[in-house]
C-alpha cells in the first residue's frame, strides 16, 4: 500500500482502492475464486490515532536502526565504570535494561516522532545529513522554510 493507504500495483485487482474500502471487494474476490473459508463479523478493539481519532493502519516503512545487540558487552563494561547514585541503579535497573536491549529503531516518520534530517538520493548512493535550517534552504532552494515541524 502507498502512503495514502491505497493498494499499489502489487495488488493489481485492488490497485488504487483505500484498504478499508476494499474489504468487501476482497471478500467477493475470495468467494468467487473458491478461496473464502468463512466470512464473519468479529467485535474487537481497534487501534485509533489519539490525535485524529481515525483508525490506524499498519504498514511497513523503511527504518534506520542502531545495532545495539552487537555492542551489549561493551555497554555493560562501560556501565561498570560509572559511578551511579544511587548505586543499585548500576547493577540492577540499568544493567538489566542494557542486557535485554534490542536493536533500536532511531528513525520515525513525520507524525509519530522526530524524523532524522537525512536525505537520500533515489539510487541510495548518497546520504546527506542536514545540519541546520539554513543548510536545508540552500540545498532545497526553498527560502521560505521556517518551521521544520510543519508538514508541507
Short mmCIF file of N, CA and C in Angstrom, two decimals:
data_model
loop_
_atom_site.label_atom_id
_atom_site.label_comp_id
_atom_site.label_asym_id
_atom_site.label_seq_id
_atom_site.Cartn_x
_atom_site.Cartn_y
_atom_site.Cartn_z
N UNK A 1 0.84 -1.18 0.00
CA UNK A 1 0.00 0.00 0.00
C UNK A 1 0.88 1.24 0.00
N UNK A 2 0.34 2.32 -0.49
CA UNK A 2 1.10 3.55 -0.57
C UNK A 2 0.89 4.39 0.71
N UNK A 3 1.44 5.60 0.72
CA UNK A 3 1.36 6.47 1.89
C UNK A 3 -0.06 6.92 2.20
N UNK A 4 -0.98 6.79 1.24
CA UNK A 4 -2.38 7.15 1.46
C UNK A 4 -3.23 5.94 1.81
N UNK A 5 -2.57 4.81 2.09
CA UNK A 5 -3.22 3.55 2.44
C UNK A 5 -4.09 3.01 1.31
N UNK A 6 -3.62 3.21 0.08
CA UNK A 6 -4.29 2.64 -1.09
C UNK A 6 -3.40 1.53 -1.64
N UNK A 7 -4.05 0.47 -2.12
CA UNK A 7 -3.29 -0.63 -2.70
C UNK A 7 -2.53 -0.17 -3.94
N UNK A 8 -1.33 -0.69 -4.10
CA UNK A 8 -0.48 -0.36 -5.24
C UNK A 8 -0.57 -1.47 -6.29
N UNK A 9 0.23 -1.36 -7.32
CA UNK A 9 0.19 -2.30 -8.45
C UNK A 9 0.47 -3.75 -8.03
N UNK A 10 1.15 -3.94 -6.91
CA UNK A 10 1.41 -5.32 -6.45
C UNK A 10 0.12 -6.06 -6.12
N UNK A 11 -0.94 -5.32 -5.84
CA UNK A 11 -2.25 -5.91 -5.57
C UNK A 11 -3.17 -5.46 -6.71
N UNK A 12 -2.90 -5.98 -7.88
CA UNK A 12 -3.49 -5.49 -9.13
C UNK A 12 -5.02 -5.41 -9.10
N UNK A 13 -5.67 -6.41 -8.51
CA UNK A 13 -7.14 -6.42 -8.51
C UNK A 13 -7.75 -5.28 -7.70
N UNK A 14 -6.95 -4.68 -6.82
CA UNK A 14 -7.48 -3.65 -5.94
C UNK A 14 -6.63 -2.37 -5.96
N UNK A 15 -5.82 -2.23 -6.99
CA UNK A 15 -4.93 -1.07 -7.11
C UNK A 15 -5.73 0.24 -7.06
N UNK A 16 -5.23 1.18 -6.24
CA UNK A 16 -5.84 2.50 -6.13
C UNK A 16 -7.00 2.58 -5.15
N UNK A 17 -7.38 1.45 -4.55
CA UNK A 17 -8.50 1.44 -3.61
C UNK A 17 -7.98 1.56 -2.19
N UNK A 18 -8.59 2.43 -1.38
CA UNK A 18 -8.25 2.57 0.03
C UNK A 18 -8.47 1.22 0.71
N UNK A 19 -7.51 0.79 1.54
CA UNK A 19 -7.53 -0.58 2.08
C UNK A 19 -8.82 -0.94 2.80
N UNK A 20 -9.38 -0.01 3.55
CA UNK A 20 -10.62 -0.34 4.27
C UNK A 20 -11.82 -0.39 3.32
N UNK A 21 -11.78 0.35 2.23
CA UNK A 21 -12.85 0.30 1.24
C UNK A 21 -12.80 -0.98 0.41
N UNK A 22 -11.68 -1.66 0.44
CA UNK A 22 -11.50 -2.87 -0.38
C UNK A 22 -11.98 -4.14 0.33
N UNK A 23 -12.31 -4.06 1.61
CA UNK A 23 -12.66 -5.27 2.37
C UNK A 23 -13.75 -6.10 1.68
N UNK A 24 -14.87 -5.49 1.33
CA UNK A 24 -15.97 -6.24 0.70
C UNK A 24 -15.56 -6.78 -0.67
N UNK A 25 -14.79 -6.00 -1.42
CA UNK A 25 -14.32 -6.44 -2.74
C UNK A 25 -13.39 -7.65 -2.60
N UNK A 26 -12.55 -7.63 -1.57
CA UNK A 26 -11.64 -8.76 -1.34
C UNK A 26 -12.43 -10.01 -0.97
N UNK A 27 -13.43 -9.84 -0.11
CA UNK A 27 -14.28 -10.98 0.27
C UNK A 27 -14.98 -11.57 -0.96
N UNK A 28 -15.52 -10.70 -1.81
CA UNK A 28 -16.20 -11.17 -3.03
C UNK A 28 -15.21 -11.90 -3.94
N UNK A 29 -14.01 -11.37 -4.05
CA UNK A 29 -12.97 -12.00 -4.89
C UNK A 29 -12.61 -13.39 -4.34
N UNK A 30 -12.44 -13.49 -3.03
CA UNK A 30 -12.12 -14.79 -2.43
C UNK A 30 -13.24 -15.80 -2.62
N UNK A 31 -14.47 -15.32 -2.47
CA UNK A 31 -15.62 -16.22 -2.65
C UNK A 31 -15.70 -16.71 -4.10
N UNK A 32 -15.54 -15.78 -5.04
CA UNK A 32 -15.63 -16.12 -6.47
C UNK A 32 -14.53 -17.12 -6.87
N UNK A 33 -13.33 -16.97 -6.28
CA UNK A 33 -12.23 -17.87 -6.63
C UNK A 33 -12.24 -19.17 -5.82
N UNK A 34 -13.21 -19.31 -4.91
CA UNK A 34 -13.32 -20.54 -4.12
C UNK A 34 -12.34 -20.59 -2.95
N UNK A 35 -11.78 -19.47 -2.59
CA UNK A 35 -10.79 -19.44 -1.51
C UNK A 35 -11.31 -18.86 -0.19
N UNK A 36 -12.58 -18.50 -0.14
CA UNK A 36 -13.15 -17.96 1.09
C UNK A 36 -13.55 -19.11 1.99
N UNK A 37 -12.96 -19.17 3.15
CA UNK A 37 -13.26 -20.24 4.10
C UNK A 37 -14.47 -19.88 4.94
N UNK A 38 -14.47 -18.65 5.47
CA UNK A 38 -15.57 -18.20 6.31
C UNK A 38 -15.59 -16.69 6.34
N UNK A 39 -16.78 -16.12 6.34
CA UNK A 39 -16.93 -14.67 6.47
C UNK A 39 -17.79 -14.42 7.71
N UNK A 40 -17.26 -13.61 8.64
CA UNK A 40 -18.00 -13.33 9.87
C UNK A 40 -17.57 -11.97 10.40
N UNK A 41 -18.43 -11.37 11.18
CA UNK A 41 -18.08 -10.13 11.87
C UNK A 41 -17.58 -10.47 13.26
N UNK A 42 -16.47 -9.88 13.62
CA UNK A 42 -15.89 -10.09 14.94
C UNK A 42 -15.76 -8.73 15.60
N UNK A 43 -16.31 -8.59 16.79
CA UNK A 43 -16.19 -7.33 17.52
C UNK A 43 -14.92 -7.38 18.36
N UNK A 44 -14.07 -6.41 18.15
CA UNK A 44 -12.81 -6.33 18.91
C UNK A 44 -12.37 -4.88 18.96
N UNK A 45 -11.45 -4.61 19.87
CA UNK A 45 -10.92 -3.25 19.94
C UNK A 45 -9.98 -3.03 18.76
N UNK A 46 -9.91 -1.81 18.30
CA UNK A 46 -9.09 -1.49 17.14
C UNK A 46 -8.29 -0.24 17.47
N UNK A 47 -7.02 -0.20 17.08
CA UNK A 47 -6.21 0.98 17.43
C UNK A 47 -6.64 2.23 16.65
N UNK A 48 -6.76 3.32 17.39
CA UNK A 48 -7.13 4.61 16.80
C UNK A 48 -6.06 5.63 17.14
N UNK A 49 -5.86 6.57 16.24
CA UNK A 49 -4.93 7.67 16.46
C UNK A 49 -5.52 8.60 17.51
N UNK A 50 -4.76 8.88 18.56
CA UNK A 50 -5.24 9.76 19.61
C UNK A 50 -5.31 11.21 19.14
N UNK A 51 -4.59 11.52 18.06
CA UNK A 51 -4.60 12.89 17.56
C UNK A 51 -5.79 13.17 16.65
N UNK A 52 -6.08 12.24 15.75
CA UNK A 52 -7.12 12.49 14.75
C UNK A 52 -8.37 11.65 14.96
N UNK A 53 -8.33 10.71 15.91
CA UNK A 53 -9.44 9.81 16.20
C UNK A 53 -9.86 9.03 14.95
N UNK A 54 -8.88 8.63 14.15
CA UNK A 54 -9.12 7.81 12.97
C UNK A 54 -8.42 6.47 13.14
N UNK A 55 -8.91 5.41 12.48
CA UNK A 55 -8.29 4.09 12.62
C UNK A 55 -6.83 4.09 12.14
N UNK A 56 -5.99 3.36 12.84
CA UNK A 56 -4.60 3.22 12.43
C UNK A 56 -4.49 2.02 11.48
N UNK A 57 -3.72 2.20 10.46
CA UNK A 57 -3.47 1.13 9.50
C UNK A 57 -1.97 0.86 9.51
N UNK A 58 -1.62 -0.35 9.89
CA UNK A 58 -0.21 -0.71 9.96
C UNK A 58 0.34 -0.97 8.56
N UNK A 59 1.52 -0.43 8.31
CA UNK A 59 2.20 -0.72 7.06
C UNK A 59 3.69 -0.68 7.31
N UNK A 60 4.40 -1.42 6.52
CA UNK A 60 5.84 -1.49 6.64
C UNK A 60 6.46 -0.26 5.98
N UNK A 61 7.38 0.37 6.70
CA UNK A 61 8.11 1.52 6.15
C UNK A 61 9.59 1.32 6.42
N UNK A 62 10.46 1.89 5.60
CA UNK A 62 11.89 1.76 5.86
C UNK A 62 12.27 2.46 7.16
N UNK A 63 13.21 1.87 7.89
CA UNK A 63 13.65 2.45 9.16
C UNK A 63 15.16 2.34 9.28
N UNK A 64 15.73 3.22 10.11
CA UNK A 64 17.15 3.19 10.43
C UNK A 64 17.28 2.64 11.85
N UNK A 65 18.22 1.71 12.05
CA UNK A 65 18.42 1.07 13.34
C UNK A 65 19.85 1.25 13.83
N UNK A 66 20.00 1.26 15.16
CA UNK A 66 21.31 1.16 15.79
C UNK A 66 21.46 -0.30 16.20
N UNK A 67 22.58 -0.92 15.84
CA UNK A 67 22.81 -2.33 16.15
C UNK A 67 23.22 -2.48 17.62
N UNK A 68 22.27 -2.31 18.51
CA UNK A 68 22.53 -2.36 19.95
C UNK A 68 22.95 -3.76 20.39
N UNK A 69 22.30 -4.79 19.89
CA UNK A 69 22.59 -6.16 20.32
C UNK A 69 24.06 -6.52 20.10
N UNK A 70 24.66 -5.92 19.09
CA UNK A 70 26.05 -6.19 18.75
C UNK A 70 27.03 -5.59 19.77
N UNK A 71 26.60 -4.60 20.54
CA UNK A 71 27.51 -3.89 21.46
C UNK A 71 27.10 -3.99 22.93
N UNK A 72 26.22 -4.95 23.26
CA UNK A 72 25.76 -5.09 24.64
C UNK A 72 26.93 -5.29 25.60
N UNK A 73 27.90 -6.14 25.25
CA UNK A 73 29.05 -6.38 26.14
C UNK A 73 29.82 -5.09 26.41
N UNK A 74 30.01 -4.30 25.36
CA UNK A 74 30.73 -3.02 25.50
C UNK A 74 29.93 -2.05 26.38
N UNK A 75 28.61 -2.02 26.19
CA UNK A 75 27.76 -1.15 27.00
C UNK A 75 27.82 -1.55 28.47
N UNK A 76 27.76 -2.87 28.75
CA UNK A 76 27.84 -3.34 30.13
C UNK A 76 29.20 -3.02 30.75
N UNK A 77 30.27 -3.16 29.99
CA UNK A 77 31.61 -2.84 30.50
C UNK A 77 31.72 -1.36 30.85
N UNK A 78 31.18 -0.50 30.01
CA UNK A 78 31.21 0.93 30.29
C UNK A 78 30.29 1.30 31.45
N UNK A 79 29.16 0.62 31.56
CA UNK A 79 28.27 0.85 32.69
C UNK A 79 28.97 0.52 34.00
N UNK A 80 29.79 -0.54 34.00
CA UNK A 80 30.50 -0.96 35.22
C UNK A 80 31.49 0.11 35.67
N UNK A 81 31.97 0.95 34.77
CA UNK A 81 32.92 2.02 35.12
C UNK A 81 32.24 3.26 35.69
N UNK A 82 30.92 3.32 35.57
CA UNK A 82 30.19 4.52 36.00
C UNK A 82 29.99 4.53 37.52
N UNK A 83 29.90 5.72 38.08
CA UNK A 83 29.58 5.89 39.49
C UNK A 83 28.13 6.33 39.60
N UNK A 84 27.24 5.36 39.80
CA UNK A 84 25.81 5.63 39.84
C UNK A 84 25.36 6.02 41.24
N UNK A 85 24.48 6.98 41.32
CA UNK A 85 23.86 7.36 42.59
C UNK A 85 22.36 7.38 42.34
N UNK A 86 21.62 6.54 42.98
CA UNK A 86 22.01 5.51 43.94
C UNK A 86 22.70 4.33 43.25
N UNK A 87 23.55 3.65 43.98
CA UNK A 87 24.40 2.60 43.44
C UNK A 87 23.68 1.42 42.83
N UNK A 88 22.49 1.08 43.35
CA UNK A 88 21.78 -0.09 42.84
C UNK A 88 21.36 0.06 41.37
N UNK A 89 21.32 1.29 40.89
CA UNK A 89 20.93 1.52 39.50
C UNK A 89 21.92 0.85 38.55
N UNK A 90 23.21 0.89 38.90
CA UNK A 90 24.25 0.32 38.03
C UNK A 90 24.02 -1.18 37.79
N UNK A 91 23.88 -1.95 38.85
CA UNK A 91 23.81 -3.41 38.73
C UNK A 91 22.38 -3.92 38.53
N UNK A 92 21.42 -3.15 38.92
CA UNK A 92 20.04 -3.63 38.80
C UNK A 92 19.36 -3.00 37.59
N UNK A 93 18.80 -1.85 37.77
CA UNK A 93 17.95 -1.25 36.75
C UNK A 93 18.66 -1.04 35.42
N UNK A 94 19.79 -0.35 35.41
CA UNK A 94 20.43 -0.01 34.13
C UNK A 94 21.08 -1.23 33.48
N UNK A 95 21.79 -2.04 34.27
CA UNK A 95 22.42 -3.24 33.71
C UNK A 95 21.37 -4.21 33.16
N UNK A 96 20.26 -4.35 33.86
CA UNK A 96 19.18 -5.22 33.36
C UNK A 96 18.61 -4.68 32.06
N UNK A 97 18.46 -3.36 32.00
CA UNK A 97 17.93 -2.73 30.78
C UNK A 97 18.88 -2.97 29.60
N UNK A 98 20.19 -2.78 29.85
CA UNK A 98 21.17 -2.99 28.78
C UNK A 98 21.17 -4.45 28.34
N UNK A 99 21.16 -5.37 29.30
CA UNK A 99 21.21 -6.80 28.99
C UNK A 99 20.06 -7.23 28.07
N UNK A 100 18.89 -6.66 28.28
CA UNK A 100 17.73 -7.06 27.46
C UNK A 100 17.49 -6.12 26.28
N UNK A 101 18.46 -5.26 25.98
CA UNK A 101 18.29 -4.31 24.87
C UNK A 101 18.23 -5.03 23.53
N UNK A 102 17.47 -4.46 22.63
CA UNK A 102 17.36 -4.96 21.26
C UNK A 102 17.75 -3.84 20.31
N UNK A 103 17.99 -4.21 19.07
CA UNK A 103 18.32 -3.20 18.07
C UNK A 103 17.26 -2.11 18.12
N UNK A 104 17.70 -0.86 18.01
CA UNK A 104 16.87 0.29 18.31
C UNK A 104 16.54 1.07 17.04
N UNK A 105 15.26 1.22 16.75
CA UNK A 105 14.82 1.99 15.59
C UNK A 105 14.91 3.47 15.94
N UNK A 106 15.83 4.18 15.32
CA UNK A 106 16.01 5.60 15.63
C UNK A 106 15.28 6.51 14.66
N UNK A 107 14.77 5.95 13.58
CA UNK A 107 14.05 6.78 12.62
C UNK A 107 12.56 6.75 12.95
N UNK A 108 11.93 7.83 12.65
CA UNK A 108 10.49 7.94 12.86
C UNK A 108 9.93 8.71 11.68
N UNK A 109 8.64 8.55 11.44
CA UNK A 109 8.06 9.33 10.37
C UNK A 109 7.56 10.67 10.90
N UNK A 110 7.08 11.50 10.05
CA UNK A 110 6.71 12.87 10.39
C UNK A 110 5.70 12.95 11.53
N UNK A 111 4.75 12.04 11.60
CA UNK A 111 3.66 12.18 12.56
C UNK A 111 3.88 11.46 13.88
N UNK A 112 4.76 10.48 13.91
CA UNK A 112 4.89 9.65 15.12
C UNK A 112 6.20 9.82 15.84
N UNK A 113 6.97 10.81 15.53
CA UNK A 113 8.22 11.01 16.24
C UNK A 113 9.03 12.09 15.57
N UNK A 114 10.29 12.14 15.91
CA UNK A 114 11.18 13.13 15.35
C UNK A 114 11.91 12.52 14.17
N UNK A 115 11.64 12.98 12.96
CA UNK A 115 12.32 12.42 11.79
C UNK A 115 13.80 12.76 11.79
N UNK A 116 14.58 11.88 11.24
CA UNK A 116 16.01 12.15 11.09
C UNK A 116 16.20 13.11 9.92
N UNK A 117 17.13 14.04 10.05
CA UNK A 117 17.34 15.01 8.96
C UNK A 117 18.25 14.44 7.86
N UNK A 118 17.92 13.25 7.39
CA UNK A 118 18.73 12.58 6.38
C UNK A 118 17.98 12.56 5.06
N UNK A 119 18.68 12.89 4.02
CA UNK A 119 18.13 12.88 2.67
C UNK A 119 18.96 11.92 1.84
N UNK A 120 18.28 11.02 1.11
CA UNK A 120 18.97 10.03 0.29
C UNK A 120 18.62 10.21 -1.16
N UNK A 121 19.62 9.97 -2.01
CA UNK A 121 19.37 10.01 -3.45
C UNK A 121 18.49 8.82 -3.83
N UNK A 122 17.82 8.93 -4.97
CA UNK A 122 16.92 7.88 -5.43
C UNK A 122 17.64 6.53 -5.53
N UNK A 123 18.90 6.55 -5.95
CA UNK A 123 19.65 5.30 -6.13
C UNK A 123 20.31 4.82 -4.84
N UNK A 124 20.16 5.58 -3.74
CA UNK A 124 20.73 5.19 -2.45
C UNK A 124 22.23 5.38 -2.35
N UNK A 125 22.84 5.98 -3.36
CA UNK A 125 24.30 6.15 -3.38
C UNK A 125 24.77 7.30 -2.48
N UNK A 126 23.91 8.30 -2.26
CA UNK A 126 24.31 9.47 -1.49
C UNK A 126 23.33 9.72 -0.35
N UNK A 127 23.87 9.93 0.85
CA UNK A 127 23.08 10.30 2.01
C UNK A 127 23.64 11.60 2.56
N UNK A 128 22.79 12.59 2.79
CA UNK A 128 23.21 13.89 3.31
C UNK A 128 22.49 14.14 4.63
N UNK A 129 23.25 14.49 5.66
CA UNK A 129 22.67 14.88 6.95
C UNK A 129 22.57 16.40 6.97
N UNK A 130 21.35 16.91 7.07
CA UNK A 130 21.11 18.35 7.08
C UNK A 130 21.34 18.86 8.49
N UNK A 131 22.22 19.85 8.65
CA UNK A 131 22.61 20.31 9.97
C UNK A 131 21.92 21.57 10.46
N UNK A 132 21.19 22.26 9.59
CA UNK A 132 20.55 23.50 10.01
C UNK A 132 19.44 23.88 9.03
N UNK A 133 18.59 24.79 9.46
CA UNK A 133 17.53 25.30 8.58
C UNK A 133 18.17 25.99 7.38
N UNK A 134 19.23 26.74 7.63
CA UNK A 134 19.90 27.45 6.53
C UNK A 134 20.45 26.47 5.50
N UNK A 135 21.04 25.37 5.96
CA UNK A 135 21.57 24.37 5.04
C UNK A 135 20.43 23.72 4.24
N UNK A 136 19.29 23.47 4.89
CA UNK A 136 18.14 22.92 4.19
C UNK A 136 17.63 23.89 3.13
N UNK A 137 17.58 25.17 3.47
CA UNK A 137 17.15 26.18 2.49
C UNK A 137 18.09 26.20 1.30
N UNK A 138 19.38 26.16 1.57
CA UNK A 138 20.38 26.21 0.50
C UNK A 138 20.28 24.98 -0.41
N UNK A 139 20.23 23.80 0.19
CA UNK A 139 20.21 22.57 -0.60
C UNK A 139 18.89 22.36 -1.33
N UNK A 140 17.79 22.81 -0.74
CA UNK A 140 16.48 22.61 -1.37
C UNK A 140 16.11 23.73 -2.32
N UNK A 141 16.73 24.89 -2.13
CA UNK A 141 16.36 26.05 -2.94
C UNK A 141 15.08 26.72 -2.47
N UNK A 142 14.55 26.29 -1.33
CA UNK A 142 13.30 26.84 -0.78
C UNK A 142 13.65 27.77 0.38
N UNK A 143 13.62 29.07 0.14
CA UNK A 143 13.98 30.05 1.17
C UNK A 143 12.84 30.32 2.15
N UNK A 144 11.66 29.78 1.90
CA UNK A 144 10.50 30.06 2.76
C UNK A 144 10.42 29.15 3.98
N UNK A 145 11.31 28.17 4.08
CA UNK A 145 11.26 27.22 5.20
C UNK A 145 11.51 27.95 6.52
N UNK A 146 10.55 27.82 7.44
CA UNK A 146 10.68 28.44 8.76
C UNK A 146 10.49 27.43 9.88
N UNK A 147 9.47 26.60 9.77
CA UNK A 147 9.12 25.66 10.83
C UNK A 147 9.32 24.23 10.33
N UNK A 148 10.29 23.53 10.89
CA UNK A 148 10.60 22.17 10.46
C UNK A 148 9.57 21.16 10.95
N UNK A 149 8.72 21.55 11.87
CA UNK A 149 7.75 20.63 12.45
C UNK A 149 6.42 20.63 11.73
N UNK A 150 6.28 21.47 10.74
CA UNK A 150 5.02 21.52 9.99
C UNK A 150 5.18 20.79 8.67
N UNK A 151 4.23 19.91 8.40
CA UNK A 151 4.27 19.18 7.14
C UNK A 151 3.89 20.13 5.99
N UNK A 152 4.52 19.99 4.84
CA UNK A 152 4.22 20.84 3.70
C UNK A 152 3.29 20.16 2.75
#
